[in-house]
Backbone as a printed PyTorch tensor [residue, N CA C, xyz], in Angstrom:
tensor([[[ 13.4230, -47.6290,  40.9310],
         [ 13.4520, -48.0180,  39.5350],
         [ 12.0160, -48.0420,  39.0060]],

        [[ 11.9310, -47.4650,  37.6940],
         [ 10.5210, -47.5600,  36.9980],
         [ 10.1310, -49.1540,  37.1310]],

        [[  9.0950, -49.3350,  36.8810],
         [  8.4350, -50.1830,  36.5330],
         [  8.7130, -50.7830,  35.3420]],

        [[  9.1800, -52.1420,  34.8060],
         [  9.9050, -53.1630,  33.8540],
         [  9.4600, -52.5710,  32.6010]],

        [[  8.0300, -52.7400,  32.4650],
         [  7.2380, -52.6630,  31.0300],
         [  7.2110, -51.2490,  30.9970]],

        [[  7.3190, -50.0230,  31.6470],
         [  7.3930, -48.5630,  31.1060],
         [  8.3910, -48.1990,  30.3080]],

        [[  9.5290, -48.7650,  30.5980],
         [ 10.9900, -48.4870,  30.0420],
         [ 11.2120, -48.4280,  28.4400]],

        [[ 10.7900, -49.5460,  28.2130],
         [ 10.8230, -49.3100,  26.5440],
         [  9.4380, -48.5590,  25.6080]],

        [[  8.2280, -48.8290,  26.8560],
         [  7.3450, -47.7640,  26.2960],
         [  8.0850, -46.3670,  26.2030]],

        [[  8.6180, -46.1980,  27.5920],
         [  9.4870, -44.3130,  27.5070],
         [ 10.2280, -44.2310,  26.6380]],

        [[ 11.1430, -45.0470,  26.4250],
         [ 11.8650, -44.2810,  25.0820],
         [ 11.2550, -44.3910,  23.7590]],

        [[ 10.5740, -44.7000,  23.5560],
         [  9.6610, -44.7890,  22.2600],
         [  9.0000, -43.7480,  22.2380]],

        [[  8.5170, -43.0410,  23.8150],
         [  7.5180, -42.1280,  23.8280],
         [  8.4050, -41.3220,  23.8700]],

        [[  9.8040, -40.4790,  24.1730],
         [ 10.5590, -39.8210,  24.3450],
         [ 11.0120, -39.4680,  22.8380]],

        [[ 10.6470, -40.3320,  22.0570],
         [ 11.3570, -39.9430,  21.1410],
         [ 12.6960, -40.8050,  20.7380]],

        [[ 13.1860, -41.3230,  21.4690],
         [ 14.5220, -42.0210,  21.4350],
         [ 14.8170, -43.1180,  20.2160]],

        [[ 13.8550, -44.0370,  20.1610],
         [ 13.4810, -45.0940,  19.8670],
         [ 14.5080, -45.5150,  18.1300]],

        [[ 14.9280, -45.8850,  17.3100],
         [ 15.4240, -45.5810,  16.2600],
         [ 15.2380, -46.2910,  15.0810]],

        [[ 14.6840, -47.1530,  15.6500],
         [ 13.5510, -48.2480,  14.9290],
         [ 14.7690, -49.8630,  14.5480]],

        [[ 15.5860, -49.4240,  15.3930],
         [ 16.9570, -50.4890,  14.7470],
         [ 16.5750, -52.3960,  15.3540]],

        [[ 15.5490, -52.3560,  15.8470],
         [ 14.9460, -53.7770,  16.4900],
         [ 16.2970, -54.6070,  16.9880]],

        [[ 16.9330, -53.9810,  17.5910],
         [ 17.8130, -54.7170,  18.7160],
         [ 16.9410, -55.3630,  20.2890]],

        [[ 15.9920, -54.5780,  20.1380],
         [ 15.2530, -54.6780,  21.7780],
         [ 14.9260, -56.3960,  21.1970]],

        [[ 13.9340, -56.4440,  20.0590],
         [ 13.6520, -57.4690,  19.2090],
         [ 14.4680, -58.5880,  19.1280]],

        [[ 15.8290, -58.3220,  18.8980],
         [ 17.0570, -59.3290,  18.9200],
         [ 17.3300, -59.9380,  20.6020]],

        [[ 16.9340, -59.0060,  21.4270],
         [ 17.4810, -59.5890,  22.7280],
         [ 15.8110, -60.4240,  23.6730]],

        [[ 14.9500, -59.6500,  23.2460],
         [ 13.3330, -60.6360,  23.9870],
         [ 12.8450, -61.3430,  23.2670]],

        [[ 13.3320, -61.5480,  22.0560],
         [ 12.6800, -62.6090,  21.2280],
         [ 11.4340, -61.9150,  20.0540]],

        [[ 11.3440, -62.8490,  19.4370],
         [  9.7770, -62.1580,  18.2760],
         [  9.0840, -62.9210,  18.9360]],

        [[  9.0260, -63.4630,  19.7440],
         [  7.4010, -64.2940,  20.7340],
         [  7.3870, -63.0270,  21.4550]],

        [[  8.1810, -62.5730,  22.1040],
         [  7.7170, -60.9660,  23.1780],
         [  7.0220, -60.4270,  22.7180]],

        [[  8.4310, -59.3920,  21.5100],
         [  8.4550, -57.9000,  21.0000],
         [  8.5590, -58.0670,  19.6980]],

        [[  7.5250, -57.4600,  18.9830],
         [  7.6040, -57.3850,  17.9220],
         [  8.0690, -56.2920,  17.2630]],

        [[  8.6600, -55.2630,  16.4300],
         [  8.7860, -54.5830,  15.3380],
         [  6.9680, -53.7550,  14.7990]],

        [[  6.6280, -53.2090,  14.6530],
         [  5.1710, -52.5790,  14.0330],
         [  6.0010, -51.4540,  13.3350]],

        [[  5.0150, -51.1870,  11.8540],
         [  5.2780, -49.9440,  11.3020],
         [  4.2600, -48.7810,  11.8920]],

        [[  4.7660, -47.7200,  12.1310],
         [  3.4080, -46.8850,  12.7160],
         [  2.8330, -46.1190,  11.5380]],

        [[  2.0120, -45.4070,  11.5990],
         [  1.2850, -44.4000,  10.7860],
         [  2.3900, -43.1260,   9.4810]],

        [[  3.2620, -43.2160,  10.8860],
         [  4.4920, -41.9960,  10.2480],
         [  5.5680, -42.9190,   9.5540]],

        [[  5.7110, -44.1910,   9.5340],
         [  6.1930, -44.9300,   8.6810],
         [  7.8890, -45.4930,   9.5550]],

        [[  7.4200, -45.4770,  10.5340],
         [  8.5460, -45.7250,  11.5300],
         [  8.3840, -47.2550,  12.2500]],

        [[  9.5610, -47.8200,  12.2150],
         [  9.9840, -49.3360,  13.1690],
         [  9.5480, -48.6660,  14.6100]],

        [[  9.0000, -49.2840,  15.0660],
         [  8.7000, -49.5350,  16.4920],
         [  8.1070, -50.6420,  17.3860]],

        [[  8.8120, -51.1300,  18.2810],
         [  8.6320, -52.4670,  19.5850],
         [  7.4740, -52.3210,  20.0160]],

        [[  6.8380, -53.3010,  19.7640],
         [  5.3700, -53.4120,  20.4290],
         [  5.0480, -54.7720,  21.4310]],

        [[  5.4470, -54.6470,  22.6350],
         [  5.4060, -55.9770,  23.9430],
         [  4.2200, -56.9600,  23.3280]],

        [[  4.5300, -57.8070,  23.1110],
         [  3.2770, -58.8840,  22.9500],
         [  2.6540, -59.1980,  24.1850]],

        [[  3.7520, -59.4410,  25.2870],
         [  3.5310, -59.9040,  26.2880],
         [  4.4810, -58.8160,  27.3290]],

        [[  4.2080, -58.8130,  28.6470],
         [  4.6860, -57.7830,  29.8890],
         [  6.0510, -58.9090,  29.8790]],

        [[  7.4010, -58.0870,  29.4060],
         [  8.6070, -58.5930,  29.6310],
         [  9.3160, -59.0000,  30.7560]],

        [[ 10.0340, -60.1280,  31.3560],
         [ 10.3480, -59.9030,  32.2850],
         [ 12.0020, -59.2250,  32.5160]],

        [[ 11.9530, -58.6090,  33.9440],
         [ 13.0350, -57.6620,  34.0280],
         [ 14.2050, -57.6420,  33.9820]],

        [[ 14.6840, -58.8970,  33.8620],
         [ 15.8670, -59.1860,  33.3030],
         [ 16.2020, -58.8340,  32.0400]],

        [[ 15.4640, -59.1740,  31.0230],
         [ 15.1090, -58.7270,  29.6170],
         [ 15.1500, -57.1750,  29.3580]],

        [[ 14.3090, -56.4900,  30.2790],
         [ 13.8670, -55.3520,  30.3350],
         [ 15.5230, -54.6520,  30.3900]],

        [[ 16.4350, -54.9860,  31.2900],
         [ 17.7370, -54.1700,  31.9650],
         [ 18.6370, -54.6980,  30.5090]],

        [[ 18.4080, -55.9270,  30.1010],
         [ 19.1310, -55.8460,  29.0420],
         [ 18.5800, -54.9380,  27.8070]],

        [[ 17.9380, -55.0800,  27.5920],
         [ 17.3690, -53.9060,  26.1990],
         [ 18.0190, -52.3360,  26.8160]],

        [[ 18.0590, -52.4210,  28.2600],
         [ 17.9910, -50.5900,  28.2280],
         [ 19.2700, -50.6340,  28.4110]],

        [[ 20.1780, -51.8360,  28.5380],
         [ 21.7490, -51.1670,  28.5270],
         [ 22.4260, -51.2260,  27.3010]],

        [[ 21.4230, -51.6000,  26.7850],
         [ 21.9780, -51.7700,  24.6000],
         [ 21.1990, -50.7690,  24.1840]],

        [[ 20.1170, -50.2490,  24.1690],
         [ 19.2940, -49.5900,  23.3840],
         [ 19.6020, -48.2750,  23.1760]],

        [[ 20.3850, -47.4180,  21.8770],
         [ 21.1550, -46.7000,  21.1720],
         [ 20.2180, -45.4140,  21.9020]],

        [[ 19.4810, -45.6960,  21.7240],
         [ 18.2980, -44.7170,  22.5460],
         [ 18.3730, -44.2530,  23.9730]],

        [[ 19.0470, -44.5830,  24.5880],
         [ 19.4410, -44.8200,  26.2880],
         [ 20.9570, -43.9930,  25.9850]],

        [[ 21.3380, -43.7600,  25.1480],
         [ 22.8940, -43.4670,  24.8480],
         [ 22.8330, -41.8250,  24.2910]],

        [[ 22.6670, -41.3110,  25.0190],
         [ 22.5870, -39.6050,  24.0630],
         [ 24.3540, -38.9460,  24.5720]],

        [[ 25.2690, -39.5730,  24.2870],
         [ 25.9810, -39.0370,  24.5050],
         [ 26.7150, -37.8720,  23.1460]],

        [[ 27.4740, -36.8090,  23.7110],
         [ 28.2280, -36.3150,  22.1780],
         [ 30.0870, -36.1740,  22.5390]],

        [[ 30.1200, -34.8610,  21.5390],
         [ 31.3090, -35.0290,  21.6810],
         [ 32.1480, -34.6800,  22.8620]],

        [[ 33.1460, -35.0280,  23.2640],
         [ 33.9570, -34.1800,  24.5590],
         [ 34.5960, -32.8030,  24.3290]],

        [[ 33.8170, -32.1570,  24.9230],
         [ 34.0270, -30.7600,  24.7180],
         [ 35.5980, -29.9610,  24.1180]],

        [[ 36.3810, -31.0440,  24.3260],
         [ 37.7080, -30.8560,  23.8570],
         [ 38.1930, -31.3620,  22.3450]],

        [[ 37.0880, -31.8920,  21.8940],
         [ 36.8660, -32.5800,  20.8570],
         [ 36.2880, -31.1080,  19.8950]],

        [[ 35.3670, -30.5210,  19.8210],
         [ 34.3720, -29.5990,  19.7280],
         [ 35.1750, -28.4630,  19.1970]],

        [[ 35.1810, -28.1730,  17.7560],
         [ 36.0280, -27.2750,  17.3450],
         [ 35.3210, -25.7920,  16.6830]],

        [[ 35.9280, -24.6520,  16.1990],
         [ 35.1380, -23.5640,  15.9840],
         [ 34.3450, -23.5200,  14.6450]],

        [[ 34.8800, -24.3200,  14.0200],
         [ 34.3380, -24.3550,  12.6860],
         [ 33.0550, -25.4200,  12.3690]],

        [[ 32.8470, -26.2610,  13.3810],
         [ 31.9420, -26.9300,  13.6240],
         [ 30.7890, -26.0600,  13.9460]],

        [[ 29.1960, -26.8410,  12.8870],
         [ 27.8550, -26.0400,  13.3830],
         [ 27.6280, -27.4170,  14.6430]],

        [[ 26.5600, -26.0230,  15.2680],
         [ 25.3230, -26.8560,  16.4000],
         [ 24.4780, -27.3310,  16.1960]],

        [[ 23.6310, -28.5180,  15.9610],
         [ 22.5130, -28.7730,  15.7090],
         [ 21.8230, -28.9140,  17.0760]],

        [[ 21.0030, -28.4530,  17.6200],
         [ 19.9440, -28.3540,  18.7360],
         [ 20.0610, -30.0660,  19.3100]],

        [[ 19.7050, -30.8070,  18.2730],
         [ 19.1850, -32.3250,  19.1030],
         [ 20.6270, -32.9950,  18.6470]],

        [[ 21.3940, -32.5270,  17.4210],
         [ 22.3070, -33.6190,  16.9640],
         [ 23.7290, -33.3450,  17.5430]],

        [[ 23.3440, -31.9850,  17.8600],
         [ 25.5710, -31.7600,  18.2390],
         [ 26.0290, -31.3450,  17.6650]],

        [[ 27.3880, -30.7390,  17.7270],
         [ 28.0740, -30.7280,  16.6420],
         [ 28.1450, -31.3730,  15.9900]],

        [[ 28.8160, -30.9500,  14.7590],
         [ 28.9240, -31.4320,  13.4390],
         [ 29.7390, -30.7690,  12.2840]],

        [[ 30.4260, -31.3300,  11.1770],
         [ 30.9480, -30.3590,  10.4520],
         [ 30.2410, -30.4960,   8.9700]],

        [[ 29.7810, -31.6430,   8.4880],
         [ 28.9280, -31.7460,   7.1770],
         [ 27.6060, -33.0210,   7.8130]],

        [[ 26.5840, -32.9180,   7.2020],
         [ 26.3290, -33.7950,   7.3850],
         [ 25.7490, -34.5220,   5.3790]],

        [[ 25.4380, -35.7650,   5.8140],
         [ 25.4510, -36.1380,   4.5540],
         [ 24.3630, -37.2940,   4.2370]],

        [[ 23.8800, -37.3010,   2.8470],
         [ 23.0410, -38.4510,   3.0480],
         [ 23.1410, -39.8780,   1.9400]],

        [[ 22.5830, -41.0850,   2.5220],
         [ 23.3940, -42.2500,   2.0370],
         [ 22.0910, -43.1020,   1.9130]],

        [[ 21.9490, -43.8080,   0.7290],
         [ 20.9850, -45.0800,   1.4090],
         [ 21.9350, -45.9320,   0.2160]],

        [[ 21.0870, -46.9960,   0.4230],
         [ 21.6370, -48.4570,  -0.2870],
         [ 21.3200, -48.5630,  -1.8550]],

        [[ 22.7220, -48.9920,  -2.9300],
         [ 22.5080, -49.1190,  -3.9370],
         [ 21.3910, -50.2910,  -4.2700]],

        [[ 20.7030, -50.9840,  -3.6600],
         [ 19.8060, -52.1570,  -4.0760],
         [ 18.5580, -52.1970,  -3.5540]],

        [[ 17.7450, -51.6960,  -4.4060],
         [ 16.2560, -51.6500,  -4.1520],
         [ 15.7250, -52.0030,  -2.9710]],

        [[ 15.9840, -53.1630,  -3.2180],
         [ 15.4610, -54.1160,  -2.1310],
         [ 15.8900, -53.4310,  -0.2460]],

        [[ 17.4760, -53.7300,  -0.3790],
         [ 17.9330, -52.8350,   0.8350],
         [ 16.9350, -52.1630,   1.1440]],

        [[ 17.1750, -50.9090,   0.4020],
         [ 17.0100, -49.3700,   0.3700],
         [ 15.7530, -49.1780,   0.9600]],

        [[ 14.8010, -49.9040,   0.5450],
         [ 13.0170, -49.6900,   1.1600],
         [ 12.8050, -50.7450,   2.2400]],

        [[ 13.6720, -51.8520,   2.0070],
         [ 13.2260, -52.8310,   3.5070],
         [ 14.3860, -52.3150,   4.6660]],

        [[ 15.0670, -51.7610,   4.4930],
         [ 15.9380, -51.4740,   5.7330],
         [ 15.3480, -50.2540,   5.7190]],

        [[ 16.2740, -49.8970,   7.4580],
         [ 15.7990, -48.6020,   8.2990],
         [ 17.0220, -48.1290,   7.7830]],

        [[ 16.1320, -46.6600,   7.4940],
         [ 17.1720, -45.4780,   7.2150],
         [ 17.7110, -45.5690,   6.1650]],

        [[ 16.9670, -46.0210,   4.6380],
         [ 17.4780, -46.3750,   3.5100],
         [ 18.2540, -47.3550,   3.2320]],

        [[ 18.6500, -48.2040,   4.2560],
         [ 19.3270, -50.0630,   4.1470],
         [ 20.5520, -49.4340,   4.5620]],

        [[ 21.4020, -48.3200,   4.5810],
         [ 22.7280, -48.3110,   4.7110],
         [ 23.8650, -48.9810,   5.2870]],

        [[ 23.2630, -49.5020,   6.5950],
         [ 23.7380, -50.4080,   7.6800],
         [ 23.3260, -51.7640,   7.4680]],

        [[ 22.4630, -52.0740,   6.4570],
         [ 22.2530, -53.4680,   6.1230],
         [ 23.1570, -53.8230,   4.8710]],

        [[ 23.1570, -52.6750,   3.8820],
         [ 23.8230, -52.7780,   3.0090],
         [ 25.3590, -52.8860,   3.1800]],

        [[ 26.0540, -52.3010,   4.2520],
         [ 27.3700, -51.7160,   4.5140],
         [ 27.7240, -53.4370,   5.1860]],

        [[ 26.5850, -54.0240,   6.2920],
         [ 27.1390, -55.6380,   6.8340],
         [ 26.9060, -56.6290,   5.9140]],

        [[ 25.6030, -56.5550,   4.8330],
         [ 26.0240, -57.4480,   3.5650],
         [ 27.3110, -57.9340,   3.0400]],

        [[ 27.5410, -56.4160,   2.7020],
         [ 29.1270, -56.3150,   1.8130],
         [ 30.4120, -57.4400,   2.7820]],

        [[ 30.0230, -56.3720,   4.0050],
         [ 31.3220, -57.3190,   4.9850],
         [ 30.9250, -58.8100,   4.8050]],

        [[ 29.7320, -59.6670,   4.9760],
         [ 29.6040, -60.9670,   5.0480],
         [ 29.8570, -61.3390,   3.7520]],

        [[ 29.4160, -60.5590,   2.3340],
         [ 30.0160, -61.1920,   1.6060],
         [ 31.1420, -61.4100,   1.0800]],

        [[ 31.8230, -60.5490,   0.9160],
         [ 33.6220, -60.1130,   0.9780],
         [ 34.7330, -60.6670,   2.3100]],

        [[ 33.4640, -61.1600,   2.9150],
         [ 34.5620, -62.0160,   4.1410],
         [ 35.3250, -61.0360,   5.0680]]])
């Protein structure tokens, strides 16, 4: 097994990373913090060397650790390939009707905006 503290450096460095601060939700904001980088991206920055318990939990949640697609039986002719994304048949784009959302959430608020609604609508 790698070494505790490489793990979430690698998928960050891999590319994986998605900026969704779940790692954040499970080591605490005393650990891991959230940083914006240069390219304008969420990314985990260890405050402190995590310990490995922590570490196995982030990498069995972290969306990033998960590259799975569709089951090949799933996978139809009319569907395009995208190289990194998979199949697909449209793709489409969405962010959040409320300012606020839209620029403080990742990925245009969509997923902040979409669990708002549910908490407020019950």
């Amino acid at each position: 097994m790698a070494k505790p503290v490489k793990q979430i450096t690698n998928i960050v460095e891999n590319g994986l990373c998605i900026g969704c601060g779940l790692c954040q939700s499970i080591a605490g904001e005393s650990q891991l913090e959230l940083i914006m980088t240069s390219e304008g991206s969420l990314r985990p920055l260890e405050k402190r060397p995590l310990p490995a318990e922590t570490i196995e939990r982030v990498y069995q949640s972290c969306p990033g650790t998960r590259i799975d697609g569709l089951p090949e039986n799933q996978i139809t002719e009319e569907m395009l390939v995208d190289p990194v994304w998979g199949p697909y048949l449209r793709i489409d784009v969405g962010y959040a009707g409320d300012p606020e959302i839209r620029f403080r959430g990742a990925t245009g608020g969509v997923m902040s905006a979409l669990a708002s609604y549910l908490l407020d609508s019950g």
